[in-house]
CSV table of C-alpha atoms in Angstrom, one decimal:
chain,number,residue,atom,x,y,z
A,489,MET,CA,58.5,-14.4,42.8
A,490,LYS,CA,60.4,-11.1,42.5
A,491,ARG,CA,58.2,-10.1,39.6
A,492,ILE,CA,55.0,-10.8,41.6
A,493,ILE,CA,56.3,-8.6,44.5
A,494,ASP,CA,57.2,-5.8,42.0
A,495,LYS,CA,53.7,-6.0,40.5
A,496,PHE,CA,52.2,-5.9,43.9
A,497,PHE,CA,54.0,-2.8,44.9
A,498,VAL,CA,53.2,-1.1,41.6
A,499,ALA,CA,49.5,-2.0,42.1
A,500,MET,CA,49.6,-0.6,45.7
A,501,PHE,CA,51.3,2.6,44.4
A,502,LEU,CA,48.5,3.1,41.8
A,503,ILE,CA,45.8,2.4,44.3
A,504,SER,CA,47.4,4.9,46.7
A,505,LEU,CA,47.2,7.5,44.0
A,506,LEU,CA,43.5,6.9,43.5
A,507,LEU,CA,42.6,6.7,47.2
A,508,PRO,CA,42.4,10.5,47.8
A,509,THR,CA,39.7,10.7,45.1
A,510,ALA,CA,37.7,7.8,46.4
A,511,HIS,CA,35.5,10.1,48.5
A,512,ILE,CA,35.3,13.7,47.2
A,513,THR,CA,33.5,16.1,49.4
A,514,HIS,CA,30.6,18.1,47.9
A,515,GLN,CA,30.6,20.8,50.5
A,516,GLN,CA,30.7,24.3,49.1
A,517,ILE,CA,32.1,26.1,52.1
A,518,ALA,CA,35.0,25.2,54.4
A,519,HIS,CA,33.6,26.6,57.7
A,520,ARG,CA,36.7,25.9,59.7
A,521,GLU,CA,38.8,27.9,57.1
A,522,ASN,CA,36.1,30.6,56.5
A,523,ARG,CA,36.3,30.3,52.7
A,524,TYR,CA,34.6,28.7,49.6
A,525,LEU,CA,36.0,25.5,48.2
A,526,ALA,CA,37.2,25.4,44.6
A,527,LYS,CA,34.4,24.4,42.2
A,528,TYR,CA,34.7,21.9,39.4
A,529,ILE,CA,35.0,23.7,36.0
A,530,PRO,CA,34.6,21.4,33.0
A,531,LEU,CA,37.0,21.1,30.1
A,532,TYR,CA,34.2,22.0,27.6
A,533,ASP,CA,31.4,24.4,28.3
A,534,ALA,CA,28.4,23.4,26.2
A,535,LYS,CA,26.5,26.7,26.8
A,536,THR,CA,29.3,29.0,25.6
A,537,GLN,CA,30.8,26.3,23.3
A,538,THR,CA,34.3,27.1,24.6
A,539,ILE,CA,37.2,25.0,25.8
A,540,ASN,CA,38.6,25.8,29.3
A,541,LEU,CA,42.3,26.3,28.6
A,542,GLN,CA,43.0,26.4,32.4
A,543,TYR,CA,41.4,23.0,33.0
A,544,GLY,CA,44.5,21.5,34.4
A,545,ASN,CA,45.0,24.1,37.0
A,546,ASP,CA,41.2,24.2,37.8
A,547,PHE,CA,41.0,20.4,38.2
A,548,GLU,CA,44.1,20.4,40.4
A,549,ASN,CA,42.6,23.1,42.7
A,550,TYR,CA,39.3,21.2,42.8
A,551,ILE,CA,41.1,18.0,43.9
A,552,LYS,CA,43.3,19.8,46.4
A,553,ASP,CA,40.3,21.3,48.1
A,554,ARG,CA,38.2,18.2,48.2
A,555,PHE,CA,40.3,15.0,48.4
A,556,TRP,CA,39.6,12.3,51.0
A,557,GLY,CA,41.4,12.9,54.3
A,558,ARG,CA,42.3,16.5,53.5
A,559,MET,CA,41.2,17.9,56.9
A,560,ARG,CA,43.0,15.2,58.8
A,561,LEU,CA,46.2,16.1,57.0
A,562,ILE,CA,45.7,19.8,57.7
A,563,TYR,CA,45.1,19.1,61.4
A,564,LEU,CA,48.2,16.8,61.5
A,565,GLU,CA,50.3,19.6,60.0
A,566,LYS,CA,49.0,22.2,62.5
A,567,HIS,CA,49.5,19.8,65.3
A,568,ILE,CA,53.1,19.2,64.4
A,569,ASN,CA,53.7,23.0,63.9
A,570,TYR,CA,52.2,23.7,67.3
A,571,ILE,CA,54.4,21.1,69.1
A,572,LEU,CA,57.6,22.3,67.4
A,573,ALA,CA,57.0,26.0,67.9
A,574,GLN,CA,58.8,27.5,71.0
A,575,ARG,CA,56.3,30.3,71.7
A,576,PHE,CA,54.7,31.9,68.7
A,577,VAL,CA,53.1,29.9,65.9
A,578,ARG,CA,51.4,31.2,62.8
A,579,TYR,CA,48.3,29.8,61.1
A,580,GLY,CA,47.8,32.0,58.1
A,581,GLU,CA,46.9,35.5,59.4
A,582,THR,CA,46.5,34.2,63.0
A,583,THR,CA,49.3,34.1,65.5
A,584,LEU,CA,49.2,32.0,68.7
A,585,ASP,CA,51.1,32.9,71.8
A,586,LYS,CA,51.7,29.6,73.6
A,587,GLU,CA,53.0,31.2,76.7
A,588,LYS,CA,50.1,33.7,77.3
A,589,LYS,CA,47.5,31.5,75.7
A,590,PHE,CA,46.3,34.3,73.4
A,591,MET,CA,45.4,34.3,69.7
A,592,TYR,CA,45.9,37.4,67.5
A,593,GLU,CA,44.4,38.2,64.1
A,594,HIS,CA,45.3,41.8,63.3
A,595,LEU,CA,49.1,42.1,63.9
A,596,THR,CA,49.7,43.7,60.5
A,597,ALA,CA,46.6,46.0,60.3
A,598,GLY,CA,47.3,49.7,59.9
A,599,GLU,CA,45.4,52.9,59.9
A,600,PRO,CA,43.6,54.4,56.9
A,601,LYS,CA,45.9,56.3,54.5
A,602,PRO,CA,45.3,60.1,54.0
A,603,ALA,CA,43.0,59.5,51.0
A,604,GLY,CA,41.0,57.0,53.1
A,605,GLN,CA,40.8,59.5,56.0
A,606,ARG,CA,39.4,62.1,53.7
A,607,ALA,CA,36.8,59.7,52.4
A,608,ILE,CA,35.8,58.9,56.0
A,609,ILE,CA,35.6,62.6,56.9
A,610,LYS,CA,33.3,63.3,53.9
A,611,GLY,CA,31.1,60.3,54.8
A,612,LEU,CA,30.8,61.4,58.5
A,613,THR,CA,30.2,65.1,57.5
A,614,ASP,CA,27.4,64.2,55.0
A,615,PHE,CA,25.8,61.7,57.4
A,616,ASN,CA,25.9,64.2,60.3
A,617,GLU,CA,24.3,66.9,58.1
A,618,PHE,CA,21.4,64.4,57.4
A,619,CYS,CA,21.1,63.9,61.2
A,620,ILE,CA,21.2,67.6,62.0
A,621,GLN,CA,18.4,68.3,59.4
A,622,ASN,CA,16.3,65.7,61.1
A,623,TYR,CA,17.1,66.8,64.7
A,624,ILE,CA,19.1,63.7,65.5
A,625,LYS,CA,22.3,63.6,67.6
A,626,LEU,CA,25.0,61.4,66.1
A,627,TYR,CA,27.4,59.3,68.3
A,628,PRO,CA,29.9,57.2,66.2
A,629,VAL,CA,31.7,54.6,68.4
A,630,VAL,CA,34.7,52.5,67.5
A,631,MET,CA,35.7,49.4,69.4
A,632,PRO,CA,39.5,48.8,69.1
A,633,ARG,CA,41.3,45.6,68.0
A,634,LYS,CA,42.2,43.2,70.8
A,635,GLU,CA,45.9,43.7,69.7
A,636,SER,CA,45.6,47.4,70.7
A,637,ILE,CA,44.7,46.5,74.3
A,638,TYR,CA,46.6,43.3,74.9
A,639,ILE,CA,49.7,44.2,72.8
A,640,PRO,CA,51.6,41.0,71.8
A,641,ASP,CA,55.2,40.8,72.9
A,642,LEU,CA,56.4,40.2,69.3
A,643,VAL,CA,55.0,43.6,68.3
A,644,ILE,CA,57.9,46.1,68.5
A,645,GLN,CA,55.9,49.4,67.9
A,646,ASP,CA,52.9,50.5,69.9
A,647,LYS,CA,50.5,51.7,67.2
A,648,ASN,CA,48.0,53.3,69.6
A,649,ASP,CA,49.4,56.8,69.4
A,650,LYS,CA,48.9,56.7,65.6
A,651,LEU,CA,45.3,55.5,66.2
A,652,ARG,CA,44.6,58.4,68.5
A,653,GLU,CA,46.0,60.8,66.0
A,654,THR,CA,43.7,59.4,63.3
A,655,PHE,CA,40.6,59.6,65.4
A,656,ASN,CA,41.4,63.2,66.5
A,657,TYR,CA,42.1,64.3,62.9
A,658,VAL,CA,38.9,62.8,61.6
A,659,SER,CA,36.9,64.2,64.5
A,660,GLN,CA,38.3,67.7,64.0
A,661,LYS,CA,37.8,67.8,60.2
A,662,SER,CA,34.3,66.3,60.2
A,663,GLY,CA,33.0,68.1,63.2
A,664,VAL,CA,31.8,64.7,64.6
A,665,LYS,CA,33.6,63.3,67.6
A,666,ILE,CA,34.7,59.7,67.2
A,667,ILE,CA,34.1,58.0,70.5
A,668,SER,CA,37.1,55.8,70.9
A,669,ILE,CA,36.9,53.1,73.6
A,670,LEU,CA,40.7,52.6,73.4
A,671,ASP,CA,41.8,54.6,76.4
A,672,GLY,CA,38.9,53.5,78.5
A,673,LEU,CA,39.8,49.9,78.0
A,674,LEU,CA,43.6,50.5,78.6
A,675,ALA,CA,42.8,52.3,81.8
A,676,LYS,CA,40.8,49.4,83.2
A,677,LYS,CA,42.9,46.5,81.8
A,678,GLU,CA,45.2,46.1,84.7
A,679,LYS,CA,42.6,46.8,87.3
A,680,SER,CA,40.0,44.4,86.0
A,681,PRO,CA,40.1,40.8,87.4
A,682,TYR,CA,38.5,39.7,84.2
A,683,LEU,CA,39.8,39.9,80.6
A,684,LEU,CA,38.3,42.6,78.4
A,685,TYR,CA,38.7,40.5,75.2
A,686,HIS,CA,38.4,36.8,74.5
A,687,LYS,CA,41.6,34.8,74.2
A,688,THR,CA,40.4,32.8,71.2
A,689,ASP,CA,38.1,35.4,69.6
A,690,HIS,CA,38.5,39.0,68.4
A,691,HIS,CA,35.4,40.2,70.2
A,692,ALA,CA,35.3,42.1,73.5
A,693,THR,CA,34.0,40.3,76.5
A,694,ILE,CA,31.0,41.5,78.4
A,695,ASP,CA,33.4,43.5,80.7
A,696,GLY,CA,35.0,45.1,77.7
A,697,ALA,CA,31.6,46.1,76.3
A,698,PHE,CA,30.4,47.4,79.7
A,699,ILE,CA,33.4,49.8,79.7
A,700,GLY,CA,32.6,50.9,76.2
A,701,TYR,CA,28.9,51.4,77.2
A,702,ASN,CA,29.9,53.7,80.1
A,703,VAL,CA,32.2,55.8,77.9
A,704,LEU,CA,29.3,56.2,75.5
A,705,ILE,CA,26.8,57.1,78.2
A,706,LYS,CA,29.1,59.8,79.6
A,707,GLU,CA,29.2,61.4,76.1
A,708,ILE,CA,25.4,61.2,75.7
A,709,GLN,CA,24.9,62.7,79.2
A,710,LYS,CA,26.7,65.9,78.0
A,711,ASN,CA,23.6,66.6,75.8
A,712,PHE,CA,21.0,64.5,77.6
A,713,PRO,CA,21.7,64.7,81.4
A,714,GLU,CA,18.5,62.8,82.2
A,715,VAL,CA,20.1,59.6,80.9
A,716,LYS,CA,21.2,57.2,83.6
A,717,ALA,CA,23.8,54.5,83.2
A,718,VAL,CA,23.2,50.9,84.3
A,719,SER,CA,25.4,50.0,87.2
A,720,SER,CA,27.1,46.6,87.8
A,721,ASP,CA,24.8,46.1,90.8
A,722,GLU,CA,21.9,45.8,88.4
A,723,LEU,CA,23.4,42.8,86.6
A,724,ASN,CA,23.4,39.1,87.2
A,725,TYR,CA,26.8,37.6,86.3
A,726,SER,CA,27.8,34.1,85.3
A,727,GLU,CA,31.1,32.6,84.2
A,728,ASN,CA,32.2,30.3,81.5
A,729,LYS,CA,35.6,29.4,79.8
A,730,LYS,CA,33.9,29.2,76.4
A,731,VAL,CA,33.1,32.1,74.1
A,732,ASN,CA,29.5,33.4,73.6
A,733,THR,CA,29.4,36.9,72.0
A,734,GLU,CA,26.0,36.6,70.4
A,735,GLY,CA,23.7,34.9,73.0
A,736,GLY,CA,21.7,32.5,70.9
A,737,LEU,CA,24.6,30.9,69.2
A,738,GLY,CA,25.7,29.2,72.5
A,739,TYR,CA,29.2,28.7,74.0
A,740,ARG,CA,31.9,27.9,71.5
A,741,ASN,CA,35.7,27.9,71.1
A,742,GLY,CA,35.8,31.3,69.4
A,743,VAL,CA,35.7,32.9,65.9
A,744,THR,CA,39.5,33.0,65.7
A,745,CYS,CA,39.8,29.3,66.3
A,746,THR,CA,37.1,28.5,63.7
A,747,SER,CA,38.1,30.8,61.0
A,748,ALA,CA,41.8,29.8,61.2
A,749,GLY,CA,40.9,26.1,61.2
A,750,ILE,CA,42.8,25.5,64.5
A,751,PRO,CA,42.3,22.1,66.0
A,752,ASP,CA,39.9,21.9,68.9
A,753,PHE,CA,42.5,20.5,71.3
A,754,ILE,CA,44.6,23.7,70.9
A,755,CYS,CA,41.6,26.0,71.3
A,756,GLU,CA,40.5,24.2,74.4
A,757,GLU,CA,44.1,24.4,75.8
A,758,PHE,CA,43.9,28.2,75.4
A,759,LEU,CA,40.5,28.4,77.1
A,760,ASP,CA,42.0,28.3,80.6
A,761,THR,CA,40.3,31.5,81.9
A,762,GLU,CA,36.7,32.1,83.1
A,763,PHE,CA,35.0,34.9,81.3
A,764,ARG,CA,32.0,36.8,82.7
A,765,TYR,CA,28.6,37.0,81.1
A,766,ALA,CA,25.9,39.4,82.3
A,767,LYS,CA,22.1,39.8,82.1
A,768,HIS,CA,20.1,42.6,83.6
A,769,LYS,CA,18.1,41.8,86.7
A,770,ASP,CA,15.0,43.5,85.3
A,771,ARG,CA,14.8,41.6,82.0
A,772,GLU,CA,11.1,40.7,82.6
A,773,ASN,CA,10.2,44.3,82.1
A,774,LEU,CA,12.1,44.7,78.8
A,775,ASN,CA,10.0,44.1,75.7
A,776,ILE,CA,11.8,42.9,72.6
A,777,GLU,CA,10.4,42.5,69.1
A,778,GLU,CA,12.6,41.1,66.3
A,779,THR,CA,12.2,41.5,62.5
A,780,ARG,CA,14.2,39.5,60.0
A,781,THR,CA,14.1,39.8,56.2
A,782,ASP,CA,16.6,39.6,53.4
A,783,TYR,CA,17.2,43.3,53.7
A,784,VAL,CA,16.9,44.1,57.4
A,785,ILE,CA,17.6,42.5,60.7
A,786,LYS,CA,16.3,44.7,63.5
A,787,ARG,CA,15.2,44.6,67.1
A,788,ASP,CA,12.9,47.0,68.9
A,789,TYR,CA,13.4,47.4,72.7
A,790,TYR,CA,10.9,49.0,75.0
A,791,TYR,CA,11.8,49.6,78.7
A,792,PRO,CA,9.2,51.6,80.6
A,793,TYR,CA,11.7,53.0,83.2
A,794,GLY,CA,14.2,54.4,80.7
A,795,ALA,CA,14.8,58.0,79.7
A,796,GLU,CA,12.1,59.5,77.4
A,797,LEU,CA,14.3,59.3,74.3
A,798,LYS,CA,14.3,57.2,71.2
A,799,VAL,CA,17.7,55.7,70.2
A,800,MET,CA,18.7,54.0,67.0
A,801,VAL,CA,21.8,51.8,66.9
A,802,PHE,CA,23.6,50.5,63.8
A,803,GLY,CA,26.1,47.8,64.6
A,804,ASP,CA,27.9,44.6,63.8
A,805,SER,CA,28.8,41.4,65.8
A,806,PHE,CA,30.3,43.7,68.5
A,807,THR,CA,26.9,45.2,69.3
A,808,PRO,CA,25.0,42.3,71.0
A,809,ASN,CA,27.0,42.7,74.2
A,810,LEU,CA,26.2,46.4,74.3
A,811,LEU,CA,22.5,45.6,74.1
A,812,GLU,CA,22.7,43.8,77.5
A,813,PHE,CA,22.9,47.4,79.0
A,814,LEU,CA,21.9,50.1,76.6
A,815,PRO,CA,18.1,49.4,76.3
A,816,TYR,CA,17.7,49.9,80.1
A,817,SER,CA,18.9,53.5,79.8
A,818,PHE,CA,16.2,54.6,77.3
A,819,LYS,CA,12.5,54.0,76.8
A,820,LYS,CA,12.8,53.0,73.1
A,821,VAL,CA,15.8,51.5,71.3
A,822,ARG,CA,15.9,50.2,67.7
A,823,TYR,CA,18.9,48.1,66.7
A,824,ILE,CA,19.8,47.3,63.1
A,825,ARG,CA,22.6,44.9,62.3
A,826,ILE,CA,24.3,45.6,59.1
A,827,ASN,CA,26.4,42.4,58.6
A,828,GLY,CA,23.5,40.0,58.5
A,829,PRO,CA,21.0,40.6,55.7
A,830,ARG,CA,21.5,38.2,52.8
A,831,GLY,CA,20.0,40.6,50.3
A,832,ILE,CA,22.7,43.2,50.7
A,833,GLU,CA,26.2,42.7,49.2
A,834,ARG,CA,29.1,42.9,51.7
A,835,SER,CA,30.5,45.9,49.8
A,836,GLU,CA,27.2,47.7,50.2
A,837,ARG,CA,26.3,47.0,53.8
A,838,MET,CA,27.7,50.3,55.3
A,839,LYS,CA,25.5,52.4,52.9
A,840,LEU,CA,23.1,53.3,55.7
A,841,LEU,CA,21.2,56.0,53.9
A,842,LYS,CA,20.8,53.8,50.8
A,843,TYR,CA,19.2,50.9,52.6
A,844,TYR,CA,18.0,52.3,55.9
A,845,GLU,CA,16.9,56.0,55.4
A,846,ASP,CA,13.2,54.9,55.6
A,847,GLU,CA,13.9,53.0,58.8
A,848,ILE,CA,15.4,56.1,60.3
A,849,MET,CA,12.6,58.4,59.2
A,850,ASP,CA,10.0,56.0,60.4
A,851,PHE,CA,11.5,55.6,63.9
A,852,GLN,CA,12.5,59.3,64.2
A,853,PRO,CA,15.2,58.8,66.8
A,854,ASP,CA,16.6,61.5,69.1
A,855,ILE,CA,20.0,59.7,69.2
A,856,LEU,CA,21.7,57.7,66.5
A,857,ILE,CA,24.6,55.5,67.6
A,858,LEU,CA,27.1,53.8,65.2
A,859,TRP,CA,28.8,51.0,67.3
A,860,PHE,CA,31.3,49.2,65.2
A,861,PHE,CA,34.5,47.2,65.4
A,862,TYR,CA,37.6,49.0,64.1
A,863,SER,CA,37.7,47.0,60.9
A,864,GLU,CA,34.5,48.9,59.8
A,865,PHE,CA,36.0,52.4,60.5
A,866,ALA,CA,37.4,52.8,57.0
A,867,ASN,CA,33.8,52.0,55.7
A,868,PHE,CA,32.4,55.1,57.4
A,869,ARG,CA,33.1,56.6,54.0
A,870,ASP,CA,30.0,54.9,52.7
A,871,ILE,CA,27.4,55.7,55.4
A,872,ALA,CA,25.9,58.7,53.6
A,873,LYS,CA,26.0,57.2,50.1
A,874,LYS,CA,22.6,56.6,48.4
A,875,GLU,CA,24.0,54.9,45.2
């Protein structure tokens, strides 16, 4: 009898070893982790007629990424870590503040080193020279990190003074003023009844974008006094606890939640505040035409009551909120999103003159706006490159 029991337990043990491989996922991307899953690399490659000497490690990584029940185990681990943590809990590069119900992604991010600053200065100088030659006024705008506005309690040093120094230095050396929204947001943060950044996402809310829009318009009015800013009275507001930074994607838990693979119940616990969303009351008079190819994603806006100026905007995922206001200040606006076209490599996407010079010359704007999240600031070094 004892031998039968021993055999039974040995059999169960062997079966338990095989169970994780009973259902291998064939997905290529782990969307909740924002990364590619390990691919199966065979021991022998018939095409090259070579033996894979790393087969053991490659196979182990393949199984680790794809075994049955993997996501359940990850969620269980994160659930336990969340419950045991007193206030702050880390999930990879993401930090959760359980007390304030805030998620942070960029706690260790720093400013560009001197060599990086020199490259940015050259990029801006060369790009501005192109704009001057074509009678275009350039306005580069940088939206700060959420962590610069809602500074986490576990951050000892306020990095905002260093950020201001960097912007001032680059502006002085390049001759192009960097329009930083940092101080505008800090000034309004305590007075605003609504948050200026999402709790579970790194994007600014519509209220944060509206502050940035007004800072930009004031700069533009110095050269084009006929431009009028949209007022809050011209907007219809709605409220929602979910995150919707790009309109058509709908209301979600937030990019930070998704990319860090944080369980939904934690995300929803943090979504305890109503965020505002806005639409202009005169949308029926705004004409929008969209073009999408592998190499360009653009929208043309026409508003008959705007200033007689043509504006071109290059931007990223921070720009759609701006476009709830900006097109109503000008007659013609063309927006080009740089982090969308599939035909352009990620490392190439900020080479504006390489890929979009013809678009600029075709549109012949009076004003060119660069509206980007801070993470793209270092890539301003590329904007004038053609190779």
